Short mmCIF file of C-alpha atoms in Angstrom, two decimals:
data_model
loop_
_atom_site.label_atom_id
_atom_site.label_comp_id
_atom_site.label_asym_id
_atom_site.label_seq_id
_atom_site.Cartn_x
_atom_site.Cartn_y
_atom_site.Cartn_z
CA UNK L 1 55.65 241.33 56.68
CA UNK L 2 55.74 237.97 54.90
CA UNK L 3 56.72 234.93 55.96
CA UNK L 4 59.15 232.81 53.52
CA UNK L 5 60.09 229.10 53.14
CA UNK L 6 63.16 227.76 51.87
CA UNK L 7 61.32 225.60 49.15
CA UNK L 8 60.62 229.07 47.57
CA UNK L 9 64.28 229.70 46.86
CA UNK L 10 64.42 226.69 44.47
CA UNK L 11 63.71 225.98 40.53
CA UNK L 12 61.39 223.10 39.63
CA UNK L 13 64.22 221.02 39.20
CA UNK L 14 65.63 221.35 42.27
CA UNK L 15 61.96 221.07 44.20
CA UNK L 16 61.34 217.37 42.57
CA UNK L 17 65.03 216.48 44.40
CA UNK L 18 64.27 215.85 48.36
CA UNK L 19 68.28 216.01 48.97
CA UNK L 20 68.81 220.20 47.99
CA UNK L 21 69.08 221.51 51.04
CA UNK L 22 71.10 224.91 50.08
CA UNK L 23 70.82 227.02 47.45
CA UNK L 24 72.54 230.33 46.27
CA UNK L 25 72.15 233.81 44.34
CA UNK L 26 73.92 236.85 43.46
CA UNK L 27 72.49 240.13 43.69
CA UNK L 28 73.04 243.80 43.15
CA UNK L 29 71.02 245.63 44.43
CA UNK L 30 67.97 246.23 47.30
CA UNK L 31 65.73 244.02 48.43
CA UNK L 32 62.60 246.14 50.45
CA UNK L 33 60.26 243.83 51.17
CA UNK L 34 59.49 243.30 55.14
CA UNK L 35 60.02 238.85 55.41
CA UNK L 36 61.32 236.38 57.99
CA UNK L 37 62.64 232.75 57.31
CA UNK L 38 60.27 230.22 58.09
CA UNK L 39 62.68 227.00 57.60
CA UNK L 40 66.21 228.20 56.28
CA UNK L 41 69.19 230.68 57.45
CA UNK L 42 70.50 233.04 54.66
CA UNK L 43 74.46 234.01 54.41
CA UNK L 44 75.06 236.82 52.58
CA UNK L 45 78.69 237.71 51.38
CA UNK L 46 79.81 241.86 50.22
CA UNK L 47 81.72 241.86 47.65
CA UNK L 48 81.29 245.41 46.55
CA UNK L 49 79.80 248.39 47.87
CA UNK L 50 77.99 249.02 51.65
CA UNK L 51 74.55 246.86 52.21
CA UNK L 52 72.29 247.69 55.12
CA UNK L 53 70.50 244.84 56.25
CA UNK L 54 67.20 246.63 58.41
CA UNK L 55 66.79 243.37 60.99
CA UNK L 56 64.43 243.45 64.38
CA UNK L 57 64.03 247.37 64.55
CA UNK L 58 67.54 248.15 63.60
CA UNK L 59 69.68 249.15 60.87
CA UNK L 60 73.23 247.00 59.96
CA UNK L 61 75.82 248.35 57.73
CA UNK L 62 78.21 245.91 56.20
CA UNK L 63 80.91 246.88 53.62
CA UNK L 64 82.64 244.81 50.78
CA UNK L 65 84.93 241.61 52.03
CA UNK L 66 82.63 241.43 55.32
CA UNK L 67 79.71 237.86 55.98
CA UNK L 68 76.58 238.42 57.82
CA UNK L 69 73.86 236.09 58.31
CA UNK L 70 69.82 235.73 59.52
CA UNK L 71 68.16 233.23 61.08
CA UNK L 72 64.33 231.97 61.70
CA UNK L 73 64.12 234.64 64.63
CA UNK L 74 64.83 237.52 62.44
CA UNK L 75 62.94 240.10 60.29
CA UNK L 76 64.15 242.08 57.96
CA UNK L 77 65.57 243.43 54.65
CA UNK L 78 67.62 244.86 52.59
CA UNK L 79 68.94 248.30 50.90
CA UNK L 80 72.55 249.90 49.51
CA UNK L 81 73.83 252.88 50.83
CA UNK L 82 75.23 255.33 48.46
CA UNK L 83 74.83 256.56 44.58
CA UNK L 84 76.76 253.25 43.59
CA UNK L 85 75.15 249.66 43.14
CA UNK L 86 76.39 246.85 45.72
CA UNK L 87 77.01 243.42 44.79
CA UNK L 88 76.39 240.36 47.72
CA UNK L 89 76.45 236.98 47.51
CA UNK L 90 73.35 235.05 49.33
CA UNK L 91 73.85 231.67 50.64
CA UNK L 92 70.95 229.97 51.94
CA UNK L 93 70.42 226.48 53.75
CA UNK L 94 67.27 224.63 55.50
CA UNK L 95 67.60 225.23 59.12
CA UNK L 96 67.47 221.32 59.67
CA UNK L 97 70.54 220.57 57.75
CA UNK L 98 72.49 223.62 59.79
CA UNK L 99 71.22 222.14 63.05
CA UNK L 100 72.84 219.14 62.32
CA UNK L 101 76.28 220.55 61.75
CA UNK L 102 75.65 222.73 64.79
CA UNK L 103 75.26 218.80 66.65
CA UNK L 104 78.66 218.47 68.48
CA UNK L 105 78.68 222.30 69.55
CA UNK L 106 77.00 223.40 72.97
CA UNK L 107 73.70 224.82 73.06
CA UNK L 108 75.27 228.36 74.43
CA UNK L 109 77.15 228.34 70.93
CA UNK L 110 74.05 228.10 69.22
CA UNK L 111 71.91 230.27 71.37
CA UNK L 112 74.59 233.20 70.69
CA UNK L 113 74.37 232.41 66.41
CA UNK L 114 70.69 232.91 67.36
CA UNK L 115 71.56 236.17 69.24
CA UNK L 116 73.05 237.35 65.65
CA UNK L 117 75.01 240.42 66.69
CA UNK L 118 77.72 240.74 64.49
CA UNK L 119 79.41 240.47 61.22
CA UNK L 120 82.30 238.51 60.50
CA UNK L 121 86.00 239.82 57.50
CA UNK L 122 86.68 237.50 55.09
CA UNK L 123 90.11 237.58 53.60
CA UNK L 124 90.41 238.62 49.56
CA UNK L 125 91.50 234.83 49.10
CA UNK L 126 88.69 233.47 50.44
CA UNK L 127 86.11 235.78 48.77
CA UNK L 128 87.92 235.06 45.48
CA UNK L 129 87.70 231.01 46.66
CA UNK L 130 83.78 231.44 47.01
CA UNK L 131 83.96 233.38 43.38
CA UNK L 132 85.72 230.02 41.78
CA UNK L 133 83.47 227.57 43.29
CA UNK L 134 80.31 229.54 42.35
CA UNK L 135 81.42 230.04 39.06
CA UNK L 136 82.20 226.18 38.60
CA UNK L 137 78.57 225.66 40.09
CA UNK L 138 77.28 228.06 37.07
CA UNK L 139 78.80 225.64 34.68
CA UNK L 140 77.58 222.34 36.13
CA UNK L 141 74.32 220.83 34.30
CA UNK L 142 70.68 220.54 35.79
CA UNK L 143 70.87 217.40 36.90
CA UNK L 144 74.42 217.22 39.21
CA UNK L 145 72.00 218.93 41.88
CA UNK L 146 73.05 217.19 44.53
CA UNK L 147 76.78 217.92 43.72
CA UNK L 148 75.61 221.22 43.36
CA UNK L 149 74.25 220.90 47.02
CA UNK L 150 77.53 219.10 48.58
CA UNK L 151 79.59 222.11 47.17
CA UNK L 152 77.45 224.77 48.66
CA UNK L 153 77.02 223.09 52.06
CA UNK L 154 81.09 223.11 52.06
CA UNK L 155 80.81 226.85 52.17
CA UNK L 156 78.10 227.23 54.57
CA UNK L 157 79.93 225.24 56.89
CA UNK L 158 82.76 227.36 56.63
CA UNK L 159 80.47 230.42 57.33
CA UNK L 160 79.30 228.87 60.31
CA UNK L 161 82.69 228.28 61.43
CA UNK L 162 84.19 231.55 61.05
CA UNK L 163 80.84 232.35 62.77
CA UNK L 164 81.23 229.95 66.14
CA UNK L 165 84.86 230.86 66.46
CA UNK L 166 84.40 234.57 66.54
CA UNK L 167 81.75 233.49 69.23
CA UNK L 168 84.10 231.62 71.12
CA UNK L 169 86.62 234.57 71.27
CA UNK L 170 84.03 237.04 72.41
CA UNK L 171 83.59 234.67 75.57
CA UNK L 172 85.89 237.05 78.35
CA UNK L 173 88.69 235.18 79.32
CA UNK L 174 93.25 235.58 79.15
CA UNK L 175 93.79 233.59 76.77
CA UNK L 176 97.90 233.25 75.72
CA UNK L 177 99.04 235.49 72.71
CA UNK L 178 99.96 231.49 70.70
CA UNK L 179 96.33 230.52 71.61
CA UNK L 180 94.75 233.73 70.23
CA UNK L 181 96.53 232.91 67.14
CA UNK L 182 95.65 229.40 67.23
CA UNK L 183 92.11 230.39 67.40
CA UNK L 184 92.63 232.91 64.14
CA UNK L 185 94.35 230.54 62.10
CA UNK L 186 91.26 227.65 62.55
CA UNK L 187 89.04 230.77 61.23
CA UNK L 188 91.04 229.66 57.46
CA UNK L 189 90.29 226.65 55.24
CA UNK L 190 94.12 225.99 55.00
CA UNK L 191 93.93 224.89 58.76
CA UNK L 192 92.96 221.52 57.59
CA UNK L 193 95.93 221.17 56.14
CA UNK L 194 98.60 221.97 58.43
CA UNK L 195 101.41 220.13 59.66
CA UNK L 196 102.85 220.24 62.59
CA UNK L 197 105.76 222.34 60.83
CA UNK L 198 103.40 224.75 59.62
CA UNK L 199 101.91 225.67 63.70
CA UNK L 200 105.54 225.76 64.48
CA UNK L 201 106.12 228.20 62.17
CA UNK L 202 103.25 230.06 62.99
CA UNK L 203 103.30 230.35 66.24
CA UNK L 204 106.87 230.72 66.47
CA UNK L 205 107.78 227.65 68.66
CA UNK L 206 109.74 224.86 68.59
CA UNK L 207 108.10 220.91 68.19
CA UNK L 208 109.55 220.12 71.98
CA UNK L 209 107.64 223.79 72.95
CA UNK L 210 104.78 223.20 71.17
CA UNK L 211 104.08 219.78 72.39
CA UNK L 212 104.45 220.91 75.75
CA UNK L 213 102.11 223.67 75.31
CA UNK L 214 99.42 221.53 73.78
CA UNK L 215 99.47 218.81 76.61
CA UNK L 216 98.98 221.22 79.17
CA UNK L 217 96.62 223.08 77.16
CA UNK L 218 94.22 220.92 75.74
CA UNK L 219 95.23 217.41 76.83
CA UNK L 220 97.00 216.18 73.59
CA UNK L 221 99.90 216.51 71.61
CA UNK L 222 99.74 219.25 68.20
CA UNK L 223 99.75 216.19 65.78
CA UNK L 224 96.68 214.77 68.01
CA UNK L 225 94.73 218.44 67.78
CA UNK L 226 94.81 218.56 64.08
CA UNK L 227 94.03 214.91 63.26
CA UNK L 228 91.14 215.30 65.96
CA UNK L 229 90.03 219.47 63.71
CA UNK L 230 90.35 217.24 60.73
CA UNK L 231 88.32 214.41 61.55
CA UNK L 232 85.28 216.18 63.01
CA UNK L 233 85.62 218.49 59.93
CA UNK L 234 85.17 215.12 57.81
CA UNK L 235 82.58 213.82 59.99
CA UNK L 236 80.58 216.70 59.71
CA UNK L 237 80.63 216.09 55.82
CA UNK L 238 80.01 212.94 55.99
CA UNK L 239 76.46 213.64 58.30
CA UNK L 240 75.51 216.89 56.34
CA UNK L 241 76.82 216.03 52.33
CA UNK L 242 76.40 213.94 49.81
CA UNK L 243 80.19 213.93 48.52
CA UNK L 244 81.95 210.70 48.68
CA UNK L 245 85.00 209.51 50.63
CA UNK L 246 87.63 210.34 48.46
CA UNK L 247 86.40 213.55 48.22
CA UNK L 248 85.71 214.64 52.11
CA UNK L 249 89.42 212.84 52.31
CA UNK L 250 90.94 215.71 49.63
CA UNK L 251 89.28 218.25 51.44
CA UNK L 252 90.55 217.02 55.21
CA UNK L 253 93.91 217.03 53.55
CA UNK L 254 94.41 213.12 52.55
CA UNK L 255 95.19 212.28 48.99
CA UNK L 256 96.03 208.79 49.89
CA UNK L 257 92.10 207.35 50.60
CA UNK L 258 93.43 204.13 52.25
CA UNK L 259 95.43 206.73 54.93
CA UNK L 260 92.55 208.63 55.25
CA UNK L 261 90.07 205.47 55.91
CA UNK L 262 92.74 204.24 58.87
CA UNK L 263 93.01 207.51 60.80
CA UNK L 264 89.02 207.65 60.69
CA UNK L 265 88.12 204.21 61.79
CA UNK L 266 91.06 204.86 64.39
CA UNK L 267 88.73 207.49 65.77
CA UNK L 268 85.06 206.59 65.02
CA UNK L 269 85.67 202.78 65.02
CA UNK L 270 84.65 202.21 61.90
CA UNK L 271 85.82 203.15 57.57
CA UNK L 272 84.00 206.59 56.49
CA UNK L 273 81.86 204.71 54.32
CA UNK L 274 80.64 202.40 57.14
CA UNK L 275 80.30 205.22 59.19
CA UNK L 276 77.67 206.51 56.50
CA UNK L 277 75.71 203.25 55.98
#
């Protein structure tokens, strides 16, 4: 077994710029040799075929449109199963920059991504998503690196998301059928864009319902709930990305920047970009 360091994972480019922190490949077939991660998580995407991933004594089968993951505690590697090549997608990011967007979850949350039990369905929209990006990363020169890096962070901190919210609906409790679905619908990137009208309409009640449902729920009103997803979303990028303001704001769902710098400093106390100084 052989021990492996994220800095291996990088071109000589990319290794004379201290900011890439996350790095990607695409591969097709098996990968046999024994290693653990030293420094850096790897998220691995199917997007044809069955991969077994042979981690801590045991063997893992994933099939196309599914997202697995290892982590610093975990051996392994990997093989396809069947006469026909797989294809998979491998994300990886230094375990630093993932611990800091891990920072305003509990350490139980983190201790169970640690625990690594599971794999995780992406939708055909998303996979495709991840398909566009990458292929706009193909076509970006050498030296936009560090856009490069913001772009592929973006992703991983999806991945970790989907990730933590499976976690948190494995914990055993009765939760209502419109909080189930709450909880499923924050597992999409089109959550940070939702209205109001669009939980409505999702979860099938009215604004006076809904409102009431919320307060006694989680202590604040629908509108409050996704300003308050939003903002922590954007905060997150802000901590863990290069990308600037107008940017995180498009992502979060604000094409008006000025909008975007009020509702932050309303919450943080101060602009996004004083926020990052």
């Amino acid at each position: 077994m052989i021990k492996k360091y994220f800095i291996e994972n990088l071109n000589p480019y990319q290794k004379e710029n201290g900011n890439v922190t996350s790095q990607f490949c695409i591969n097709t077939g098996d990968y046999t040799l024994l290693h653990s991660h030293v420094d850096y998580w790897e998220f691995y995407v199917v997007t044809d075929g069955i991969m077994e991933n042979h981690v801590n004594g045991e063997v893992r089968t994933y099939a196309s449109g599914t997202m697995f993951y290892c982590t610093t505690k975990d051996v392994h590697y990997l093989t396809t199963r069947g006469k026909n090549s797989a294809r998979y997608i491998n994300f990886t990011v230094a375990e630093q920059t993932l611990l800091q967007m891990l920072t305003p979850l509990s350490d139980s949350v983190l201790e169970r991504l640690y625990k690594n039990d599971r794999s995780y369905t992406l939708s055909a929209e998303t996979i495709s998503e991840i398909e566009t990006t990458l292929h706009l990363l193909n076509m970006l020169p050498p030296d936009e690196c560090e856009k490069t890096n913001d772009m592929l962070l973006t992703k991983i901190m999806f991945f970790v998301q989907v990730a933590a919210s499976n976690i948190q609906k494995d914990e055993p409790e009765d939760d209502p059928l419109w909080v189930q679905t709450l909880n499923e619908l924050k597992l999409s990137e089109e959550f940070l864009t939702y209205t109001v009208q669009d939980l409505c309409r999702k979860l099938n009640y009215s604004r006076v319902q809904l409102n009431r449902l919320f307060n006694a729920r989680y202590g604040m009103s629908p509108h409050e709930y996704l300003l308050s997803n939003r903002l922590l979303y954007a905060q997150n990028l802000l901590n863990n990305t290069d990308m600037n303001t107008t940017e995180i704001a498009n992502v979060v769902g604000y094409s008006n920047l000025a909008q975007f710098n009020v509702v932050f400093k309303n919450k943080f106390g101060v602009t996004p970009g004083q926020y990052r100084k």
